[in-house]
GROMACS .gro file of C-alpha atoms in nm:
model
  484
    1MET     CA    1   2.011   1.546  -2.266
    2LYS     CA    2   1.945   1.912  -2.338
    3LEU     CA    3   1.776   2.110  -2.060
    4LYS     CA    4   1.498   2.209  -2.300
    5ASP     CA    5   1.408   1.840  -2.341
    6LEU     CA    6   1.408   1.788  -1.965
    7LEU     CA    7   1.172   2.085  -1.922
    8LYS     CA    8   0.903   1.961  -2.161
    9ASP     CA    9   0.555   2.015  -2.005
   10ILE     CA   10   0.698   2.204  -1.704
   11ASP     CA   11   0.575   2.561  -1.650
   12ILE     CA   12   0.866   2.797  -1.581
   13ILE     CA   13   0.834   3.108  -1.365
   14GLU     CA   14   1.181   3.238  -1.450
   15MET     CA   15   1.519   3.095  -1.539
   16THR     CA   16   1.883   3.191  -1.590
   17ALA     CA   17   1.995   2.853  -1.722
   18SER     CA   18   2.052   2.797  -2.093
   19MET     CA   19   1.796   2.575  -2.266
   20ASP     CA   20   2.085   2.415  -2.456
   21ALA     CA   21   2.275   2.321  -2.139
   22GLU     CA   22   2.371   1.951  -2.130
   23ILE     CA   23   2.221   1.762  -1.837
   24SER     CA   24   2.369   1.425  -1.747
   25GLY     CA   25   2.133   1.326  -1.467
   26ILE     CA   26   1.876   1.430  -1.204
   27SER     CA   27   1.915   1.437  -0.827
   28TYR     CA   28   1.705   1.559  -0.536
   29ASP     CA   29   1.950   1.459  -0.263
   30SER     CA   30   2.263   1.678  -0.262
   31ARG     CA   31   2.466   1.388  -0.120
   32LYS     CA   32   2.398   1.192  -0.439
   33THR     CA   33   2.445   1.480  -0.681
   34LYS     CA   34   2.699   1.428  -0.959
   35SER     CA   35   2.869   1.664  -1.201
   36GLY     CA   36   2.628   1.774  -1.474
   37ASP     CA   37   2.312   1.693  -1.274
   38ALA     CA   38   1.997   1.898  -1.251
   39PHE     CA   39   1.944   1.931  -0.875
   40VAL     CA   40   1.579   1.960  -0.768
   41ALA     CA   41   1.535   2.148  -0.439
   42ILE     CA   42   1.236   1.974  -0.282
   43VAL     CA   43   1.070   2.133   0.018
   44GLY     CA   44   1.025   1.837   0.253
   45PHE     CA   45   0.863   1.787   0.592
   46GLU     CA   46   1.190   1.773   0.784
   47SER     CA   47   1.426   1.966   0.556
   48ASP     CA   48   1.422   2.213   0.269
   49GLY     CA   49   1.622   2.123  -0.042
   50HIS     CA   50   1.694   2.491  -0.102
   51ASN     CA   51   1.930   2.479   0.197
   52TYR     CA   52   2.138   2.219   0.015
   53ILE     CA   53   2.185   2.406  -0.312
   54PRO     CA   54   2.540   2.510  -0.213
   55SER     CA   55   2.628   2.147  -0.147
   56ALA     CA   56   2.482   2.041  -0.483
   57ALA     CA   57   2.677   2.321  -0.652
   58GLU     CA   58   2.999   2.197  -0.495
   59LYS     CA   59   2.926   1.850  -0.634
   60GLY     CA   60   2.901   2.001  -0.984
   61ALA     CA   61   2.527   2.048  -1.040
   62ALA     CA   62   2.476   2.213  -1.380
   63VAL     CA   63   2.140   2.366  -1.296
   64VAL     CA   64   1.903   2.396  -1.000
   65PHE     CA   65   1.526   2.358  -1.005
   66CYS     CA   66   1.388   2.575  -0.726
   67GLU     CA   67   1.078   2.747  -0.591
   68ARG     CA   68   1.269   3.059  -0.482
   69LYS     CA   69   1.580   3.228  -0.617
   70PRO     CA   70   1.908   3.067  -0.500
   71GLN     CA   71   2.132   3.266  -0.271
   72LEU     CA   72   2.440   3.185  -0.479
   73ASP     CA   73   2.527   3.233  -0.844
   74ILE     CA   74   2.419   2.912  -1.019
   75PRO     CA   75   2.201   2.860  -1.328
   76TYR     CA   76   1.847   2.796  -1.211
   77VAL     CA   77   1.494   2.718  -1.325
   78MET     CA   78   1.223   2.852  -1.093
   79VAL     CA   79   0.898   2.654  -1.084
   80GLU     CA   80   0.584   2.662  -0.876
   81ASN     CA   81   0.623   2.310  -0.733
   82CYS     CA   82   0.953   2.124  -0.731
   83ARG     CA   83   0.793   1.787  -0.654
   84TYR     CA   84   0.580   1.816  -0.967
   85ALA     CA   85   0.881   1.934  -1.167
   86LEU     CA   86   1.083   1.635  -1.043
   87ALA     CA   87   0.811   1.396  -1.162
   88ILE     CA   88   0.781   1.548  -1.510
   89ALA     CA   89   1.157   1.595  -1.554
   90SER     CA   90   1.215   1.232  -1.446
   91ARG     CA   91   0.953   1.112  -1.692
   92ASN     CA   92   1.123   1.310  -1.969
   93TYR     CA   93   1.472   1.195  -1.867
   94PHE     CA   94   1.378   0.826  -1.888
   95GLY     CA   95   1.187   0.872  -2.215
   96ASN     CA   96   0.832   0.845  -2.076
   97PRO     CA   97   0.851   0.465  -2.037
   98ALA     CA   98   0.496   0.435  -1.902
   99SER     CA   99   0.361   0.540  -2.243
  100ASP     CA  100   0.494   0.213  -2.387
  101MET     CA  101   0.297   0.005  -2.134
  102THR     CA  102  -0.060  -0.024  -2.005
  103VAL     CA  103  -0.056   0.119  -1.652
  104ILE     CA  104  -0.325   0.031  -1.398
  105GLY     CA  105  -0.339   0.212  -1.063
  106ILE     CA  106  -0.523   0.090  -0.752
  107THR     CA  107  -0.596   0.327  -0.465
  108GLY     CA  108  -0.786   0.284  -0.138
  109THR     CA  109  -0.713   0.210   0.227
  110ASN     CA  110  -0.742  -0.169   0.223
  111GLY     CA  111  -0.721  -0.435  -0.046
  112LYS     CA  112  -0.467  -0.268  -0.276
  113THR     CA  113  -0.196  -0.532  -0.243
  114THR     CA  114  -0.425  -0.831  -0.288
  115THR     CA  115  -0.593  -0.662  -0.583
  116THR     CA  116  -0.260  -0.595  -0.757
  117TYR     CA  117  -0.140  -0.954  -0.716
  118LEU     CA  118  -0.471  -1.103  -0.833
  119LEU     CA  119  -0.474  -0.867  -1.131
  120LYS     CA  120  -0.114  -0.952  -1.220
  121HIS     CA  121  -0.212  -1.319  -1.222
  122LEU     CA  122  -0.517  -1.248  -1.440
  123LEU     CA  123  -0.322  -1.045  -1.698
  124GLU     CA  124  -0.048  -1.308  -1.722
  125ALA     CA  125  -0.300  -1.591  -1.752
  126LYS     CA  126  -0.543  -1.435  -1.997
  127LEU     CA  127  -0.347  -1.176  -2.196
  128ASP     CA  128  -0.013  -1.358  -2.191
  129ALA     CA  129   0.127  -1.030  -2.061
  130LYS     CA  130   0.457  -0.963  -1.890
  131VAL     CA  131   0.353  -0.759  -1.590
  132GLY     CA  132   0.541  -0.517  -1.368
  133LEU     CA  133   0.411  -0.463  -1.016
  134VAL     CA  134   0.465  -0.169  -0.779
  135GLY     CA  135   0.340  -0.203  -0.424
  136THR     CA  136   0.362  -0.245  -0.050
  137ASN     CA  137   0.502  -0.599  -0.055
  138GLY     CA  138   0.773  -0.501  -0.303
  139ASN     CA  139   0.817  -0.442  -0.675
  140MET     CA  140   0.824  -0.704  -0.947
  141ILE     CA  141   0.942  -0.715  -1.308
  142GLY     CA  142   0.772  -1.027  -1.433
  143ASP     CA  143   0.887  -1.293  -1.184
  144GLU     CA  144   1.181  -1.090  -1.052
  145PHE     CA  145   1.120  -0.948  -0.704
  146ILE     CA  146   1.269  -0.614  -0.596
  147HIS     CA  147   1.253  -0.496  -0.234
  148THR     CA  148   1.101  -0.152  -0.173
  149GLU     CA  149   1.079   0.094   0.117
  150ARG     CA  150   0.746   0.260   0.041
  151THR     CA  151   0.418   0.176  -0.134
  152THR     CA  152   0.476   0.424  -0.417
  153PRO     CA  153   0.842   0.523  -0.480
  154GLU     CA  154   0.954   0.883  -0.525
  155SER     CA  155   0.889   0.997  -0.883
  156TYR     CA  156   1.250   0.965  -1.003
  157GLU     CA  157   1.282   0.606  -0.877
  158LEU     CA  158   0.936   0.524  -1.012
  159GLN     CA  159   1.022   0.645  -1.363
  160GLN     CA  160   1.355   0.461  -1.343
  161LEU     CA  161   1.164   0.144  -1.248
  162PHE     CA  162   0.922   0.198  -1.537
  163ARG     CA  163   1.222   0.225  -1.770
  164GLU     CA  164   1.357  -0.109  -1.643
  165MET     CA  165   1.013  -0.265  -1.685
  166ALA     CA  166   0.969  -0.138  -2.040
  167ASP     CA  167   1.321  -0.243  -2.139
  168SER     CA  168   1.261  -0.593  -2.002
  169GLY     CA  169   0.950  -0.634  -2.218
  170CYS     CA  170   0.672  -0.556  -1.971
  171THR     CA  171   0.345  -0.483  -2.149
  172HIS     CA  172   0.148  -0.394  -1.837
  173VAL     CA  173   0.217  -0.233  -1.499
  174VAL     CA  174  -0.008  -0.287  -1.197
  175MET     CA  175   0.062  -0.047  -0.914
  176GLU     CA  176  -0.068   0.057  -0.575
  177VAL     CA  177  -0.119   0.432  -0.572
  178SER     CA  178  -0.100   0.571  -0.220
  179SER     CA  179  -0.270   0.892  -0.111
  180HIS     CA  180   0.074   1.031  -0.022
  181SER     CA  181   0.197   0.972  -0.377
  182LEU     CA  182  -0.101   1.156  -0.522
  183VAL     CA  183  -0.067   1.456  -0.292
  184LEU     CA  184   0.313   1.468  -0.326
  185ASN     CA  185   0.307   1.435  -0.707
  186ARG     CA  186   0.504   1.110  -0.719
  187VAL     CA  187   0.272   0.983  -0.995
  188ALA     CA  188   0.235   1.315  -1.177
  189GLY     CA  189   0.264   1.288  -1.555
  190ILE     CA  190   0.147   0.924  -1.572
  191GLU     CA  191  -0.159   0.843  -1.781
  192PHE     CA  192  -0.332   0.544  -1.626
  193ALA     CA  193  -0.532   0.320  -1.857
  194VAL     CA  194  -0.743   0.219  -1.557
  195GLY     CA  195  -0.770   0.352  -1.203
  196ALA     CA  196  -0.952   0.161  -0.929
  197PHE     CA  197  -1.086   0.255  -0.585
  198THR     CA  198  -1.122  -0.021  -0.324
  199ASN     CA  199  -1.248   0.158  -0.011
  200LEU     CA  200  -1.170   0.436   0.234
  201THR     CA  201  -1.141   0.383   0.610
  202GLN     CA  202  -0.952   0.565   0.882
  203ASP     CA  203  -0.576   0.577   0.826
  204HIS     CA  204  -0.303   0.834   0.762
  205LEU     CA  205  -0.489   1.112   0.943
  206ASP     CA  206  -0.152   1.223   1.079
  207PHE     CA  207  -0.086   1.333   0.720
  208HIS     CA  208  -0.430   1.421   0.580
  209HIS     CA  209  -0.585   1.542   0.910
  210THR     CA  210  -0.948   1.474   0.803
  211MET     CA  211  -1.128   1.194   0.621
  212GLU     CA  212  -1.254   1.451   0.369
  213GLU     CA  213  -0.899   1.549   0.275
  214TYR     CA  214  -0.798   1.183   0.266
  215ALA     CA  215  -1.084   1.111   0.023
  216LYS     CA  216  -0.996   1.407  -0.199
  217ALA     CA  217  -0.638   1.282  -0.218
  218LYS     CA  218  -0.753   0.940  -0.341
  219ALA     CA  219  -0.993   1.101  -0.587
  220LYS     CA  220  -0.704   1.268  -0.772
  221LEU     CA  221  -0.640   0.935  -0.947
  222PHE     CA  222  -0.967   0.967  -1.138
  223GLY     CA  223  -0.847   1.280  -1.309
  224MET     CA  224  -0.545   1.086  -1.439
  225CYS     CA  225  -0.701   0.773  -1.593
  226LYS     CA  226  -0.914   0.672  -1.892
  227VAL     CA  227  -1.145   0.437  -1.699
  228GLY     CA  228  -1.225   0.442  -1.328
  229CYS     CA  229  -1.345   0.127  -1.148
  230ILE     CA  230  -1.522   0.232  -0.829
  231ASN     CA  231  -1.653   0.035  -0.530
  232ALA     CA  232  -2.009   0.171  -0.522
  233ASP     CA  233  -2.074   0.026  -0.175
  234ASP     CA  234  -1.813   0.244  -0.005
  235GLU     CA  235  -1.954   0.558   0.157
  236TRP     CA  236  -1.684   0.771  -0.009
  237HIS     CA  237  -1.749   0.652  -0.363
  238GLY     CA  238  -1.934   0.975  -0.444
  239VAL     CA  239  -1.619   1.179  -0.381
  240MET     CA  240  -1.429   0.954  -0.622
  241CYS     CA  241  -1.692   1.003  -0.894
  242GLU     CA  242  -1.765   1.371  -0.830
  243ASN     CA  243  -1.480   1.529  -1.023
  244ALA     CA  244  -1.371   1.227  -1.227
  245SER     CA  245  -1.276   1.310  -1.585
  246CYS     CA  246  -1.282   0.947  -1.697
  247LYS     CA  247  -1.539   0.685  -1.794
  248LEU     CA  248  -1.672   0.515  -1.477
  249PHE     CA  249  -1.741   0.146  -1.412
  250THR     CA  250  -1.892   0.063  -1.072
  251TYR     CA  251  -1.904  -0.262  -0.878
  252SER     CA  252  -2.115  -0.369  -0.581
  253ALA     CA  253  -2.225  -0.653  -0.358
  254GLU     CA  254  -2.535  -0.462  -0.247
  255ASN     CA  255  -2.650  -0.231  -0.530
  256ASN     CA  256  -2.810  -0.381  -0.841
  257ALA     CA  257  -2.762  -0.052  -1.025
  258ALA     CA  258  -2.384  -0.099  -1.044
  259SER     CA  259  -2.207  -0.203  -1.363
  260LEU     CA  260  -2.093  -0.528  -1.197
  261VAL     CA  261  -2.287  -0.693  -0.914
  262ALA     CA  262  -2.210  -0.988  -0.685
  263LYS     CA  263  -2.512  -1.206  -0.605
  264ASP     CA  264  -2.566  -1.529  -0.410
  265ILE     CA  265  -2.256  -1.470  -0.198
  266ARG     CA  266  -2.130  -1.770  -0.002
  267LEU     CA  267  -1.856  -1.737   0.260
  268SER     CA  268  -1.656  -2.023   0.408
  269ALA     CA  269  -1.324  -2.095   0.575
  270SER     CA  270  -1.180  -2.197   0.238
  271GLY     CA  271  -1.277  -1.881   0.052
  272VAL     CA  272  -1.570  -1.709  -0.120
  273LYS     CA  273  -1.810  -1.797  -0.397
  274PHE     CA  274  -2.060  -1.571  -0.573
  275CYS     CA  275  -2.230  -1.501  -0.900
  276ALA     CA  276  -2.093  -1.200  -1.091
  277VAL     CA  277  -2.347  -1.024  -1.312
  278THR     CA  278  -2.303  -0.749  -1.572
  279GLU     CA  279  -2.556  -0.616  -1.819
  280ASN     CA  280  -2.462  -0.885  -2.072
  281GLU     CA  281  -2.282  -1.162  -1.883
  282LEU     CA  282  -2.299  -1.389  -1.581
  283ALA     CA  283  -2.022  -1.600  -1.428
  284HIS     CA  284  -1.963  -1.804  -1.114
  285ILE     CA  285  -1.666  -1.674  -0.915
  286LYS     CA  286  -1.452  -1.872  -0.671
  287LEU     CA  287  -1.162  -1.720  -0.479
  288ALA     CA  288  -0.963  -1.918  -0.222
  289ILE     CA  289  -0.924  -1.628   0.024
  290PRO     CA  290  -1.185  -1.609   0.304
  291GLY     CA  291  -1.386  -1.304   0.410
  292LYS     CA  292  -1.642  -1.076   0.250
  293PHE     CA  293  -1.363  -0.832   0.167
  294SER     CA  294  -1.242  -1.099  -0.077
  295VAL     CA  295  -1.569  -1.055  -0.266
  296TYR     CA  296  -1.486  -0.687  -0.312
  297ASN     CA  297  -1.125  -0.760  -0.407
  298ALA     CA  298  -1.247  -1.004  -0.671
  299LEU     CA  299  -1.505  -0.756  -0.801
  300GLY     CA  300  -1.237  -0.489  -0.831
  301VAL     CA  301  -1.009  -0.722  -1.029
  302ILE     CA  302  -1.294  -0.831  -1.256
  303SER     CA  303  -1.391  -0.467  -1.318
  304ILE     CA  304  -1.037  -0.382  -1.425
  305GLY     CA  305  -1.018  -0.695  -1.638
  306ILE     CA  306  -1.339  -0.602  -1.820
  307ALA     CA  307  -1.209  -0.246  -1.871
  308LEU     CA  308  -0.900  -0.397  -2.036
  309GLY     CA  309  -1.103  -0.619  -2.266
  310VAL     CA  310  -1.096  -0.948  -2.073
  311SER     CA  311  -1.433  -1.125  -2.073
  312LEU     CA  312  -1.617  -1.196  -1.749
  313SER     CA  313  -1.583  -1.571  -1.800
  314GLU     CA  314  -1.206  -1.539  -1.852
  315CYS     CA  315  -1.180  -1.326  -1.536
  316ALA     CA  316  -1.368  -1.595  -1.343
  317ASP     CA  317  -1.134  -1.865  -1.471
  318ALA     CA  318  -0.822  -1.668  -1.372
  319ILE     CA  319  -0.949  -1.582  -1.023
  320ALA     CA  320  -1.033  -1.947  -0.954
  321SER     CA  321  -0.668  -2.043  -1.014
  322ALA     CA  322  -0.519  -1.756  -0.811
  323ARG     CA  323  -0.315  -1.824  -0.499
  324GLY     CA  324  -0.300  -1.621  -0.180
  325VAL     CA  325  -0.077  -1.320  -0.115
  326LYS     CA  326   0.205  -1.308   0.140
  327GLY     CA  327   0.088  -1.142   0.459
  328ARG     CA  328  -0.276  -1.141   0.357
  329MET     CA  329  -0.462  -1.410   0.552
  330GLU     CA  330  -0.147  -1.619   0.517
  331VAL     CA  331  -0.161  -1.957   0.690
  332VAL     CA  332   0.153  -2.043   0.889
  333PRO     CA  333   0.236  -2.411   0.963
  334THR     CA  334   0.186  -2.517   1.327
  335ASP     CA  335   0.254  -2.827   1.535
  336GLY     CA  336  -0.099  -2.919   1.634
  337ASP     CA  337  -0.472  -2.867   1.629
  338TYR     CA  338  -0.466  -2.489   1.603
  339THR     CA  339  -0.424  -2.235   1.322
  340ILE     CA  340  -0.199  -1.929   1.293
  341LEU     CA  341  -0.261  -1.667   1.029
  342ILE     CA  342  -0.063  -1.355   0.943
  343ASP     CA  343  -0.245  -1.053   0.803
  344TYR     CA  344  -0.143  -0.694   0.735
  345ALA     CA  345  -0.461  -0.558   0.900
  346HIS     CA  346  -0.332  -0.236   1.058
  347THR     CA  347  -0.637  -0.010   1.032
  348PRO     CA  348  -0.966  -0.031   1.227
  349ASP     CA  349  -1.165  -0.143   0.923
  350ALA     CA  350  -0.908  -0.399   0.810
  351LEU     CA  351  -0.883  -0.550   1.158
  352GLU     CA  352  -1.260  -0.572   1.191
  353ASN     CA  353  -1.296  -0.729   0.846
  354ALA     CA  354  -1.026  -0.985   0.918
  355LEU     CA  355  -1.175  -1.084   1.253
  356LYS     CA  356  -1.528  -1.109   1.115
  357ALA     CA  357  -1.404  -1.321   0.827
  358LEU     CA  358  -1.241  -1.563   1.072
  359ARG     CA  359  -1.530  -1.552   1.317
  360SER     CA  360  -1.761  -1.688   1.049
  361SER     CA  361  -1.552  -2.001   1.006
  362GLU     CA  362  -1.360  -2.083   1.327
  363ARG     CA  363  -1.459  -2.364   1.565
  364GLY     CA  364  -1.249  -2.283   1.871
  365ARG     CA  365  -1.144  -1.949   2.018
  366LEU     CA  366  -1.050  -1.657   1.799
  367VAL     CA  367  -0.733  -1.497   1.937
  368VAL     CA  368  -0.589  -1.175   1.794
  369LEU     CA  369  -0.239  -1.038   1.857
  370PHE     CA  370  -0.175  -0.682   1.739
  371GLY     CA  371  -0.028  -0.340   1.810
  372CYS     CA  372  -0.026   0.002   1.645
  373GLY     CA  373   0.256   0.183   1.469
  374GLY     CA  374   0.433   0.474   1.634
  375ASP     CA  375   0.452   0.823   1.479
  376ARG     CA  376   0.124   0.755   1.300
  377ASP     CA  377  -0.245   0.829   1.354
  378ARG     CA  378  -0.298   0.804   1.731
  379THR     CA  379  -0.677   0.834   1.718
  380LYS     CA  380  -0.718   0.484   1.575
  381ARG     CA  381  -0.546   0.311   1.869
  382PRO     CA  382  -0.839   0.292   2.117
  383ILE     CA  383  -1.072   0.223   1.823
  384MET     CA  384  -0.869  -0.082   1.727
  385GLY     CA  385  -0.858  -0.193   2.091
  386ALA     CA  386  -1.238  -0.185   2.102
  387ILE     CA  387  -1.270  -0.368   1.769
  388ALA     CA  388  -1.033  -0.644   1.884
  389ALA     CA  389  -1.219  -0.691   2.213
  390ASP     CA  390  -1.560  -0.691   2.042
  391ASN     CA  391  -1.470  -0.942   1.772
  392ALA     CA  392  -1.218  -1.181   1.930
  393ASP     CA  393  -1.241  -1.418   2.227
  394PHE     CA  394  -0.897  -1.319   2.353
  395VAL     CA  395  -0.675  -1.022   2.273
  396ILE     CA  396  -0.297  -0.994   2.305
  397VAL     CA  397  -0.184  -0.632   2.284
  398THR     CA  398   0.179  -0.589   2.183
  399SER     CA  399   0.411  -0.369   1.977
  400ASP     CA  400   0.402  -0.310   1.603
  401ASN     CA  401   0.659  -0.062   1.467
  402PRO     CA  402   0.697   0.175   1.765
  403ARG     CA  403   0.939   0.399   1.575
  404THR     CA  404   1.031   0.694   1.800
  405GLU     CA  405   0.741   0.652   2.043
  406ASP     CA  406   0.745   0.464   2.374
  407PRO     CA  407   0.594   0.119   2.295
  408GLN     CA  408   0.421   0.101   2.633
  409GLU     CA  409   0.252   0.438   2.578
  410ILE     CA  410   0.115   0.315   2.245
  411ILE     CA  411  -0.014   0.002   2.417
  412ASN     CA  412  -0.178   0.211   2.691
  413GLU     CA  413  -0.371   0.405   2.427
  414ILE     CA  414  -0.487   0.080   2.266
  415VAL     CA  415  -0.592  -0.066   2.601
  416SER     CA  416  -0.797   0.246   2.680
  417GLY     CA  417  -1.043   0.128   2.415
  418ILE     CA  418  -1.075  -0.226   2.555
  419LYS     CA  419  -1.387  -0.251   2.773
  420VAL     CA  420  -1.385  -0.621   2.864
  421LYS     CA  421  -1.273  -0.812   3.172
  422LYS     CA  422  -0.898  -0.842   3.221
  423ASN     CA  423  -0.911  -1.219   3.181
  424ARG     CA  424  -0.996  -1.163   2.814
  425TYR     CA  425  -0.682  -0.975   2.720
  426LYS     CA  426  -0.312  -0.970   2.796
  427VAL     CA  427  -0.040  -0.710   2.741
  428ILE     CA  428   0.307  -0.827   2.632
  429CYS     CA  429   0.516  -0.539   2.500
  430ASP     CA  430   0.779  -0.753   2.325
  431ARG     CA  431   0.615  -0.884   2.007
  432VAL     CA  432   0.840  -1.190   1.982
  433GLU     CA  433   0.755  -1.291   2.338
  434ALA     CA  434   0.387  -1.221   2.271
  435ILE     CA  435   0.387  -1.461   1.975
  436LYS     CA  436   0.561  -1.728   2.181
  437TRP     CA  437   0.306  -1.682   2.461
  438ALA     CA  438   0.018  -1.718   2.214
  439ILE     CA  439   0.160  -2.047   2.088
  440ASP     CA  440   0.236  -2.182   2.436
  441ASN     CA  441  -0.111  -2.097   2.566
  442HIS     CA  442  -0.324  -2.201   2.270
  443MET     CA  443  -0.626  -2.426   2.312
  444PRO     CA  444  -0.753  -2.695   2.072
  445ASP     CA  445  -0.903  -2.552   1.751
  446ASP     CA  446  -0.785  -2.198   1.829
  447VAL     CA  447  -0.740  -1.956   1.541
  448ILE     CA  448  -0.460  -1.709   1.622
  449LEU     CA  449  -0.441  -1.398   1.405
  450LEU     CA  450  -0.110  -1.211   1.405
  451ALA     CA  451  -0.228  -0.875   1.276
  452GLY     CA  452  -0.050  -0.563   1.158
  453LYS     CA  453   0.286  -0.679   1.021
  454GLY     CA  454   0.173  -0.892   0.727
  455HIS     CA  455   0.447  -0.914   0.465
  456GLU     CA  456   0.696  -0.713   0.673
  457ASP     CA  457   1.007  -0.898   0.790
  458TYR     CA  458   1.131  -0.621   1.018
  459GLN     CA  459   1.038  -0.402   1.313
  460VAL     CA  460   1.115  -0.030   1.324
  461VAL     CA  461   1.243   0.083   1.664
  462GLY     CA  462   1.359   0.443   1.681
  463HIS     CA  463   1.492   0.516   1.333
  464GLU     CA  464   1.637   0.168   1.279
  465LYS     CA  465   1.497  -0.147   1.120
  466HIS     CA  466   1.557  -0.476   1.298
  467HIS     CA  467   1.495  -0.811   1.130
  468MET     CA  468   1.177  -0.972   1.258
  469ASP     CA  469   0.984  -1.220   1.046
  470GLU     CA  470   0.680  -1.365   1.219
  471ARG     CA  471   0.696  -1.680   1.008
  472GLU     CA  472   1.047  -1.746   1.137
  473ILE     CA  473   0.947  -1.670   1.497
  474VAL     CA  474   0.660  -1.919   1.480
  475ALA     CA  475   0.869  -2.190   1.312
  476GLU     CA  476   1.164  -2.152   1.552
  477HIS     CA  477   0.945  -2.156   1.862
  478ILE     CA  478   0.751  -2.459   1.745
  479GLU     CA  479   1.080  -2.639   1.680
  480LYS     CA  480   1.199  -2.557   2.033
  481ARG     CA  481   0.872  -2.690   2.175
  482LYS     CA  482   0.936  -3.022   1.999
  483ASN     CA  483   1.280  -3.051   2.159
  484ARG     CA  484   1.169  -2.978   2.514
   0.00000   0.00000   0.00000
């Protein structure tokens, strides 16, 4: 590819490279640079790509994209923001594959994963679409599952994935759009047919610092889409709508002025039922996932479906046949008269919603086992401790992904928010042992919620991932109990 083709839609400050130079690839990691590559010097949080230009040059880089002039003699293109340039150049390199598909982006703190899976099911059932999925649980091309490390991949890998999706015949892409990806330009250059906002609650303040900045990051999506589907009941919905450049469609379970309203809501242990009403249609909705948050997830999916031309009645039919999502109120088989569920709830709001959803349906005790991730927002730890103590009968505080922090110190910060008697909570630092203790000490009709890990099958300690699947831990321990 000629450099001039790679640079389409990228503003250039200055350059010494020839527009007719042949470029064979793109790299942003000097260790992976090959001869003929355009090396993009990204300024990261821990390292600066400009320091690795000599290494990229040694590997045979044909040109360097940079934000300041290189210290050695190599053809360069100077731009204002290398992350943005990487996104646009990657889009150009792979032939703008997203333009051949209908791309739907979902942003928000909670509910993104469930919404994407429900929407994928709806599009396959009612539009006979082949759907690509990008998200926290992993990526999918139709039925093919691809493991992923982050909610939204870096722009080069994302465009490469889009190319694979388009080449395999995908007509639609449903993707979670994280606030990080919006701020760091991973999704720059993508035109979304529909963007959706689920909610905004405390999370990622280690990165965004304030809720206002967090909200503004999410709101960027609504300057990149044709239609925006907004949860009108969320207190931050005004920020999403304020500078939106797209047509807006709102949904609500409380406000009759919204475009789509849920009425006559009925919650049970088996799921939710409600009546969905638009200006011209009415349909009865049934979703086999418990909790009021499931009402909002369903409303979000219906809103997107309507924006894509699917009728309300067809949306209702698809949602009724949808199955649950791994790690989202997932029921794990047990050996007796008690229930174990796994849920990804790792924010204050998500934990509270999960516990309240279970509280409305359980008969015995409600037991919650959870921890908080290391190297992440510390302020939410005592808040989550208080929420667990206020909404569960018994709390087991343990580790999540401690990363480089001391697990016991994280636990101490969680416990500082627990203001109940010590006979209502227990601290077990080792998560595997904590799960075993919960099983061994259950009472009849207990509901035990393992919160925080969800779909994850690993634990991050230090900088290393160790295999740890809670489903396996439960199954193995129950089997050992049978053989005692």
